[in-house]
Amino acid sequence: MAETVFSNFPTVRFEGAESTNPLCYRFYDAERVVLGKPLAEHLRFAAAYWHSFAMTGSDPFGGPTIQRPWMAQGDAIAQAKVKADSAFDFLRVLDIPFFCFHDADIAPPDDSLSASLKNFHTVVDYLGEKLSGSNRKLLWGTANLFSHPRFMAGASTNPDPDVFAWSAATVKHCMDATMQLGGSNYVLWGGREGYETLLNTNMKQELEQMGRFLSLVVEYKHKIGFKGQILVEPKPKEPTAHQYDFDTATVYGFLQRFGLQDEVKVNLEANHATLAGHTFEHEIATAGALGILGSLDINRGDPLLGWDTDQFPNDLWSLSLSMYHVIKAGGLGLGGCNFDAKIRRQSFTPEDLIHAHVGGIDLCARAFLTAAELIEDGQYDALLDQRYAGWKTPEAQAMLSGKSSLEEIAATAERKAIQPAPQSGRQEQLENLLARKIYSNPR
Ligand code: XLS
Ligand code: NI
Ligand code: NI
């Protein structure tokens, strides 16, 4: 393969918790078997094309800072190919299997829809060649329906039906590409599916449009025989003030309304959870309880800033509890852990990008090992079970299954006429138990 900005970096290896090498994995031992399968198969790590190979570090106050050397190499298609070579070389450095992309990240736009799609398919074919015979894979593909000015009033929720149609065409081609590249999932994040002001918004109309759009996507998935999952990514705000896919619970209600709850799952992002006033573990536990956990976008926000800063994770407590709920939900299945995270503006070198991912991968692995240990140890689950043990009695089961009517329940309660005995919630005991596990090295 051609020389890339990552060529001089050796592949990062597992060296164990005692290693002081900053570019090694201390916990991510890909082949280590935990809960019946290798860590690599539980976690299914992915790098995100947009943050790692496309964004340039510009912010509202200043221009690009981050080195993207391919931007100077040849015409737009040639640049896209160098970018792809670099992305694959980056996966080689990290030794992780997956990547994720938006159409706009991989290929240059052109004047018309058909010319843009031609560029897109040219680069998709190139990615296909790179994937075949390699052990790299596509975790998910998606369409960028939020950056171009045509999407400023939304994509599927746009008041202009021509924008709805343009979005449908784009998603159709992105789904085709995802299937061609053997992707495990197709993601829809409603970047501008919401509103800035209710004064210009017909919410009933927009929700109907969004429901129809998602139904079309699901129909098309079956038509082409795509075996991956369709995932919606909730986010409460940013870019719009009110996004319709607020959080997991809201998305579930929306899916039920359109009869899609068995067809669509969620892609959950840590920073979106906190923007919604939740924790990452809350969102994962909710999706687990509703049976719609699909995949994870790993990152973190900055509580002092309050927007989607997409930083690399550093909260072992939250991530360990998140992994606990992932395991309890039956694992990630076709999903994975995608680093929807970006290096800071001053971290402009290729090496910074490697440090960022190594830290994130290791933290996720450590969190997963901790969660697995917590489950194998059993103390925590036993305390939880004990709290709900009363529901195992035949009388309680009859209340839950619908066998007892409200009058029957009332009559029994009145006959017993005893005050329910208060039980401790044991919060501090549980916090201590978890702290002991989380803050010591996993075995
Ligand atoms: C933005 C989203 C985006 C999605 C993919 O906040 O996280 O990156 O993951 O469109
Ligand atoms: Ni995301
Ligand atoms: Ni995000």
XYZ file of C-alpha atoms and ligand atoms in Angstrom:
455
model
C 0.000 0.000 0.000
C 1.043 3.576 -0.676
C 2.802 5.531 2.077
C 0.340 7.270 4.450
C 0.598 9.643 7.415
C 0.283 6.590 9.629
C 2.895 4.426 7.880
C 5.591 5.169 10.436
C 3.502 4.033 13.376
C 3.808 0.398 14.400
C 0.660 -1.575 15.170
C -0.442 -1.019 18.774
C -0.187 -4.213 20.844
C -1.517 -5.513 24.138
C 1.227 -5.323 26.770
C -0.686 -5.707 30.050
C -1.631 -3.395 32.924
C 1.973 -2.924 34.104
C 3.285 -1.549 30.801
C 4.388 2.095 30.746
C 4.440 2.329 26.934
C 1.939 5.118 26.105
C 1.051 3.521 22.762
C 0.118 0.035 23.910
C -3.086 -1.547 25.152
C -3.010 -2.282 28.865
C -6.450 -3.925 29.011
C -7.544 -4.530 25.426
C -6.344 -8.051 24.771
C -8.421 -8.676 21.631
C -8.199 -12.465 21.772
C -8.857 -12.853 25.484
C -12.001 -14.930 26.013
C -14.489 -13.323 28.396
C -18.047 -14.559 28.972
C -17.601 -17.140 26.241
C -16.043 -15.141 23.408
C -13.042 -12.949 22.565
C -13.104 -9.325 23.724
C -12.800 -8.189 20.101
C -16.121 -9.885 19.301
C -17.904 -8.306 22.260
C -16.668 -4.786 21.595
C -16.389 -4.601 17.793
C -14.429 -1.323 17.797
C -14.852 1.147 14.964
C -13.211 4.416 13.926
C -15.462 7.205 12.610
C -14.506 8.562 9.201
C -15.966 12.037 9.851
C -14.083 12.860 13.047
C -10.871 10.993 12.283
C -10.346 11.679 8.578
C -12.630 14.528 7.545
C -13.047 17.257 10.173
C -10.226 19.790 10.230
C -10.496 21.334 13.679
C -12.181 24.523 12.509
C -14.642 26.121 14.934
C -16.863 29.229 14.761
C -13.832 31.360 15.665
C -11.084 29.948 13.505
C -10.091 27.841 10.520
C -8.551 24.390 10.095
C -5.728 23.285 12.391
C -5.578 19.533 11.844
C -3.223 17.907 9.338
C -5.119 16.180 6.508
C -2.286 15.794 3.991
C -4.442 14.010 1.369
C -6.323 17.266 0.784
C -3.373 18.456 -1.293
C -3.043 15.326 -3.446
C -4.602 15.430 -6.934
C -8.248 15.952 -7.871
C -11.135 15.390 -5.497
C -11.482 11.665 -6.293
C -7.727 11.115 -5.949
C -7.874 12.867 -2.570
C -10.748 10.623 -1.488
C -8.655 7.566 -2.374
C -5.632 8.767 -0.389
C -7.988 9.459 2.486
C -9.314 5.873 2.219
C -5.766 4.469 2.144
C -4.986 6.514 5.253
C -8.142 5.360 7.021
C -7.299 1.707 6.386
C -3.731 2.254 7.529
C -5.085 3.865 10.705
C -7.184 0.735 11.394
C -4.000 -1.282 10.877
C -2.188 0.841 13.502
C -4.979 0.363 16.050
C -5.592 -3.227 14.950
C -9.362 -2.783 15.136
C -11.801 -4.281 12.645
C -14.420 -1.645 11.832
C -15.086 1.805 10.429
C -18.226 3.932 9.937
C -18.951 6.654 7.350
C -21.397 9.221 5.989
C -21.585 9.622 2.199
C -20.158 13.129 2.567
C -17.082 11.897 4.485
C -15.823 9.516 1.837
C -16.577 11.207 -1.488
C -16.677 14.768 -2.875
C -20.032 16.371 -3.786
C -20.701 17.615 -7.321
C -23.117 20.007 -9.035
C -26.064 17.641 -9.478
C -27.474 14.769 -7.442
C -26.525 12.262 -10.147
C -22.953 13.586 -10.432
C -22.554 13.456 -6.634
C -23.870 9.888 -6.559
C -21.427 8.929 -9.318
C -18.528 10.183 -7.191
C -19.940 8.384 -4.194
C -20.178 5.024 -5.963
C -16.671 5.420 -7.404
C -15.249 5.739 -3.893
C -17.539 3.005 -2.525
C -16.144 0.652 -5.176
C -12.645 1.652 -4.117
C -13.485 0.921 -0.460
C -14.914 -2.419 -1.596
C -11.594 -3.332 -3.204
C -9.760 -2.395 -0.016
C -12.123 -4.444 2.149
C -11.954 -7.596 0.058
C -9.179 -9.822 1.228
C -8.564 -7.686 4.337
C -9.862 -8.341 7.838
C -11.437 -4.864 8.039
C -15.196 -4.439 8.017
C -17.922 -1.815 7.868
C -19.860 -1.391 11.128
C -22.333 1.074 9.634
C -23.000 3.480 6.858
C -25.171 6.588 6.992
C -26.137 9.667 5.006
C -25.217 13.221 5.896
C -28.602 14.946 5.620
C -27.674 17.972 7.722
C -24.568 19.835 6.451
C -25.649 21.122 3.038
C -27.856 24.281 3.052
C -30.646 22.333 1.301
C -31.192 20.521 4.617
C -31.380 23.637 6.771
C -35.079 23.056 7.488
C -34.640 19.299 7.878
C -34.403 16.305 5.553
C -37.446 14.017 5.864
C -39.224 16.682 7.964
C -38.575 19.494 5.481
C -41.603 21.593 4.463
C -40.415 21.158 0.852
C -41.290 17.696 -0.564
C -38.387 17.992 -3.040
C -35.979 17.888 -0.099
C -37.782 14.801 1.244
C -37.281 13.171 -2.172
C -33.606 14.225 -2.382
C -33.066 12.741 1.088
C -34.827 9.522 0.082
C -32.567 9.212 -2.982
C -29.468 9.793 -0.878
C -30.479 7.234 1.737
C -31.348 4.673 -0.935
C -27.845 4.967 -2.387
C -26.207 4.920 1.059
C -28.133 1.759 1.919
C -27.050 0.179 -1.373
C -23.439 1.091 -0.588
C -23.687 -0.227 2.976
C -25.007 -3.534 1.673
C -22.360 -3.686 -1.078
C -19.638 -3.194 1.560
C -21.085 -5.874 3.845
C -22.072 -3.374 6.561
C -23.602 -4.688 9.786
C -25.949 -1.724 10.308
C -27.465 1.303 8.628
C -27.825 4.374 10.890
C -30.175 7.348 10.724
C -29.353 10.326 12.894
C -31.937 13.071 12.393
C -29.447 15.927 12.301
C -31.994 18.639 11.569
C -35.195 16.664 12.116
C -36.635 19.066 14.648
C -37.186 22.792 14.781
C -35.776 26.136 15.838
C -39.120 27.822 16.444
C -42.618 26.447 16.785
C -43.851 29.624 15.070
C -42.954 28.226 11.644
C -43.483 24.527 12.395
C -46.382 22.147 11.749
C -45.278 19.387 14.095
C -48.078 16.947 13.203
C -47.143 17.152 9.508
C -43.405 16.808 10.188
C -43.819 13.745 12.424
C -45.917 12.065 9.751
C -43.199 12.760 7.173
C -40.525 11.338 9.477
C -42.582 8.201 10.143
C -43.180 7.649 6.434
C -39.496 8.106 5.680
C -38.413 5.510 8.223
C -41.100 3.110 6.972
C -39.731 3.523 3.426
C -36.228 2.717 4.691
C -37.439 -0.465 6.399
C -39.416 -1.528 3.296
C -36.350 -0.986 1.125
C -34.146 -2.950 3.509
C -36.391 -5.982 3.011
C -36.673 -5.417 -0.715
C -32.892 -5.548 -1.234
C -32.379 -8.281 1.357
C -30.085 -6.242 3.610
C -29.378 -8.452 6.617
C -28.018 -5.700 8.867
C -29.909 -3.664 11.460
C -31.611 -0.318 10.896
C -30.688 2.017 13.756
C -31.984 5.426 14.812
C -29.593 7.589 16.839
C -31.368 9.708 19.463
C -30.198 13.218 20.329
C -32.269 15.873 22.143
C -30.871 19.077 20.646
C -28.063 20.510 18.502
C -28.159 21.470 15.723
C -31.855 22.303 16.221
C -33.254 23.490 19.543
C -35.798 20.643 19.647
C -34.898 17.369 17.937
C -37.726 14.863 17.478
C -35.582 11.800 18.339
C -34.988 13.169 21.848
C -33.895 9.997 23.661
C -34.415 6.216 23.654
C -37.843 6.355 25.282
C -39.068 8.983 22.795
C -37.722 6.998 19.844
C -39.466 3.870 21.135
C -42.808 5.694 21.279
C -42.249 6.931 17.719
C -41.367 3.426 16.482
C -44.485 2.000 18.114
C -46.685 4.641 16.531
C -45.470 3.611 13.078
C -45.363 -0.125 13.860
C -41.560 -0.267 13.530
C -40.572 -1.381 17.057
C -39.498 -4.825 15.844
C -37.650 -3.455 12.812
C -35.541 -0.614 14.170
C -33.150 -0.362 17.109
C -31.097 2.483 18.559
C -27.520 3.641 18.187
C -26.754 5.288 21.530
C -24.172 8.018 22.023
C -22.813 8.984 25.454
C -22.763 12.732 24.756
C -26.343 12.641 23.444
C -27.462 10.869 26.617
C -26.011 13.595 28.822
C -27.471 16.346 26.608
C -30.870 14.715 27.218
C -30.311 14.951 30.989
C -29.586 11.221 31.273
C -26.483 9.112 31.757
C -25.103 6.779 29.084
C -25.973 3.805 31.300
C -29.547 5.059 31.644
C -29.989 5.115 27.876
C -28.454 1.654 27.480
C -30.569 0.211 30.297
C -33.705 1.756 28.750
C -32.906 0.258 25.341
C -32.154 -3.071 27.027
C -35.494 -3.037 28.865
C -37.333 -2.242 25.615
C -35.370 -4.751 23.528
C -33.963 -2.169 21.085
C -30.267 -1.874 21.960
C -28.400 -1.718 18.644
C -24.963 -0.119 18.803
C -22.895 2.451 20.717
C -21.264 5.761 19.807
C -18.499 6.106 22.366
C -17.527 9.609 23.503
C -18.154 12.113 26.293
C -19.340 15.681 26.711
C -17.935 18.436 28.868
C -20.422 19.213 31.651
C -19.047 22.750 31.857
C -19.799 23.445 28.191
C -23.104 21.701 27.566
C -22.958 20.920 23.871
C -21.938 17.876 21.836
C -18.166 18.215 22.322
C -17.600 14.584 21.236
C -14.491 14.081 23.371
C -12.843 10.721 23.893
C -14.189 8.905 26.979
C -12.527 9.067 30.393
C -15.251 8.138 32.868
C -14.587 4.591 34.016
C -17.513 4.601 36.447
C -20.129 5.426 33.823
C -18.545 3.232 31.164
C -18.344 0.209 33.494
C -22.028 0.548 34.354
C -22.779 1.034 30.663
C -20.978 -2.207 29.800
C -22.822 -3.965 32.631
C -26.130 -2.992 31.016
C -24.837 -3.962 27.562
C -24.063 -7.462 28.857
C -27.429 -7.674 30.656
C -29.155 -6.690 27.397
C -27.516 -9.682 25.698
C -24.516 -7.858 24.228
C -24.111 -5.673 21.166
C -24.842 -8.364 18.568
C -24.393 -6.774 15.140
C -23.608 -3.435 16.807
C -20.259 -2.315 18.133
C -18.360 0.505 19.810
C -17.835 3.336 17.350
C -15.616 6.219 18.438
C -17.862 9.114 17.531
C -15.202 11.268 19.163
C -12.821 13.916 17.924
C -9.430 15.155 18.966
C -9.265 18.742 20.202
C -8.265 21.597 17.959
C -4.760 21.770 19.392
C -4.242 18.008 18.999
C -3.515 18.332 15.313
C -0.961 15.568 14.649
C -1.557 11.993 13.430
C -0.005 10.794 16.687
C -2.667 12.670 18.699
C -5.333 10.712 16.840
C -3.651 7.450 17.793
C -3.271 8.415 21.471
C -6.957 9.373 21.578
C -8.145 6.027 20.224
C -5.720 3.933 22.261
C -7.030 5.557 25.455
C -10.649 5.110 24.418
C -10.242 1.495 23.341
C -8.428 0.621 26.538
C -11.011 2.316 28.729
C -13.868 0.453 27.001
C -12.011 -2.842 27.361
C -11.292 -2.190 31.022
C -14.929 -1.221 31.623
C -16.109 -4.377 29.880
C -13.747 -6.597 31.886
C -14.934 -4.913 35.088
C -18.589 -5.427 34.168
C -17.961 -9.081 33.286
C -16.194 -9.586 36.611
C -19.068 -7.939 38.461
C -21.483 -10.358 36.819
C -19.311 -13.414 37.409
C -18.794 -12.416 41.033
C -22.574 -12.356 41.510
C -22.813 -10.261 44.706
C -24.303 -7.245 42.993
C -26.912 -9.230 41.043
C -27.826 -11.132 44.211
C -28.555 -7.868 46.037
C -30.682 -6.674 43.128
C -32.593 -9.964 42.966
C -33.211 -9.822 46.673
C -34.844 -6.412 46.280
C -37.476 -7.833 43.933
C -37.764 -11.285 45.557
C -41.278 -10.496 46.825
C -42.538 -10.604 43.240
C -41.790 -14.341 43.040
C -44.754 -15.323 45.266
C -47.870 -16.691 43.488
C -49.963 -13.813 44.814
C -47.614 -11.183 43.386
C -47.285 -13.083 40.105
C -51.058 -13.072 39.766
C -51.078 -9.263 40.109
C -48.397 -8.912 37.446
C -49.798 -11.370 34.922
C -53.258 -9.850 34.945
C -54.928 -12.793 36.700
C -56.028 -10.584 39.613
C -58.461 -7.739 39.025
C -58.206 -4.398 40.762
C -61.078 -5.393 43.122
C -59.386 -8.702 44.012
C -56.090 -6.968 44.715
C -57.913 -4.399 46.828
C -59.796 -7.076 48.774
C -56.589 -8.992 49.547
C -54.770 -5.838 50.666
C -57.691 -4.847 52.904
C -57.907 -8.350 54.421
C -54.196 -8.371 55.263
C -54.438 -4.857 56.687
C -50.692 -4.662 57.430
C -48.334 -1.814 56.659
C -45.722 -2.889 54.074
C -42.388 -3.098 55.954
C -39.839 -0.523 54.697
C -36.737 -2.021 53.073
C -33.375 -0.308 52.686
C -32.470 0.713 49.131
C -28.818 0.029 50.094
C -27.523 2.759 47.784
C -24.261 3.412 49.647
C -23.586 -0.299 50.102
C -24.044 -0.810 46.364
C -21.883 2.212 45.548
C -19.095 0.820 47.734
C -19.370 -2.600 46.151
C -19.128 -1.084 42.655
C -16.306 1.300 43.597
C -14.258 -1.617 44.882
C -14.621 -3.394 41.539
C -14.325 -0.399 39.257
C -11.305 1.237 40.829
C -9.141 -1.870 41.072
C -7.540 -3.424 38.007
C -9.712 -6.120 36.468
C -8.140 -9.569 36.723
C -23.896 13.842 15.712
C -24.042 12.408 15.550
C -23.490 11.843 14.260
C -24.047 10.478 14.018
C -23.967 10.027 12.602
O -24.075 14.384 16.780
O -23.487 11.768 16.639
O -22.104 11.840 14.285
O -23.428 9.529 14.828
O -24.648 10.874 11.746
Ni -23.128 9.707 16.889
Ni -23.049 13.246 18.413
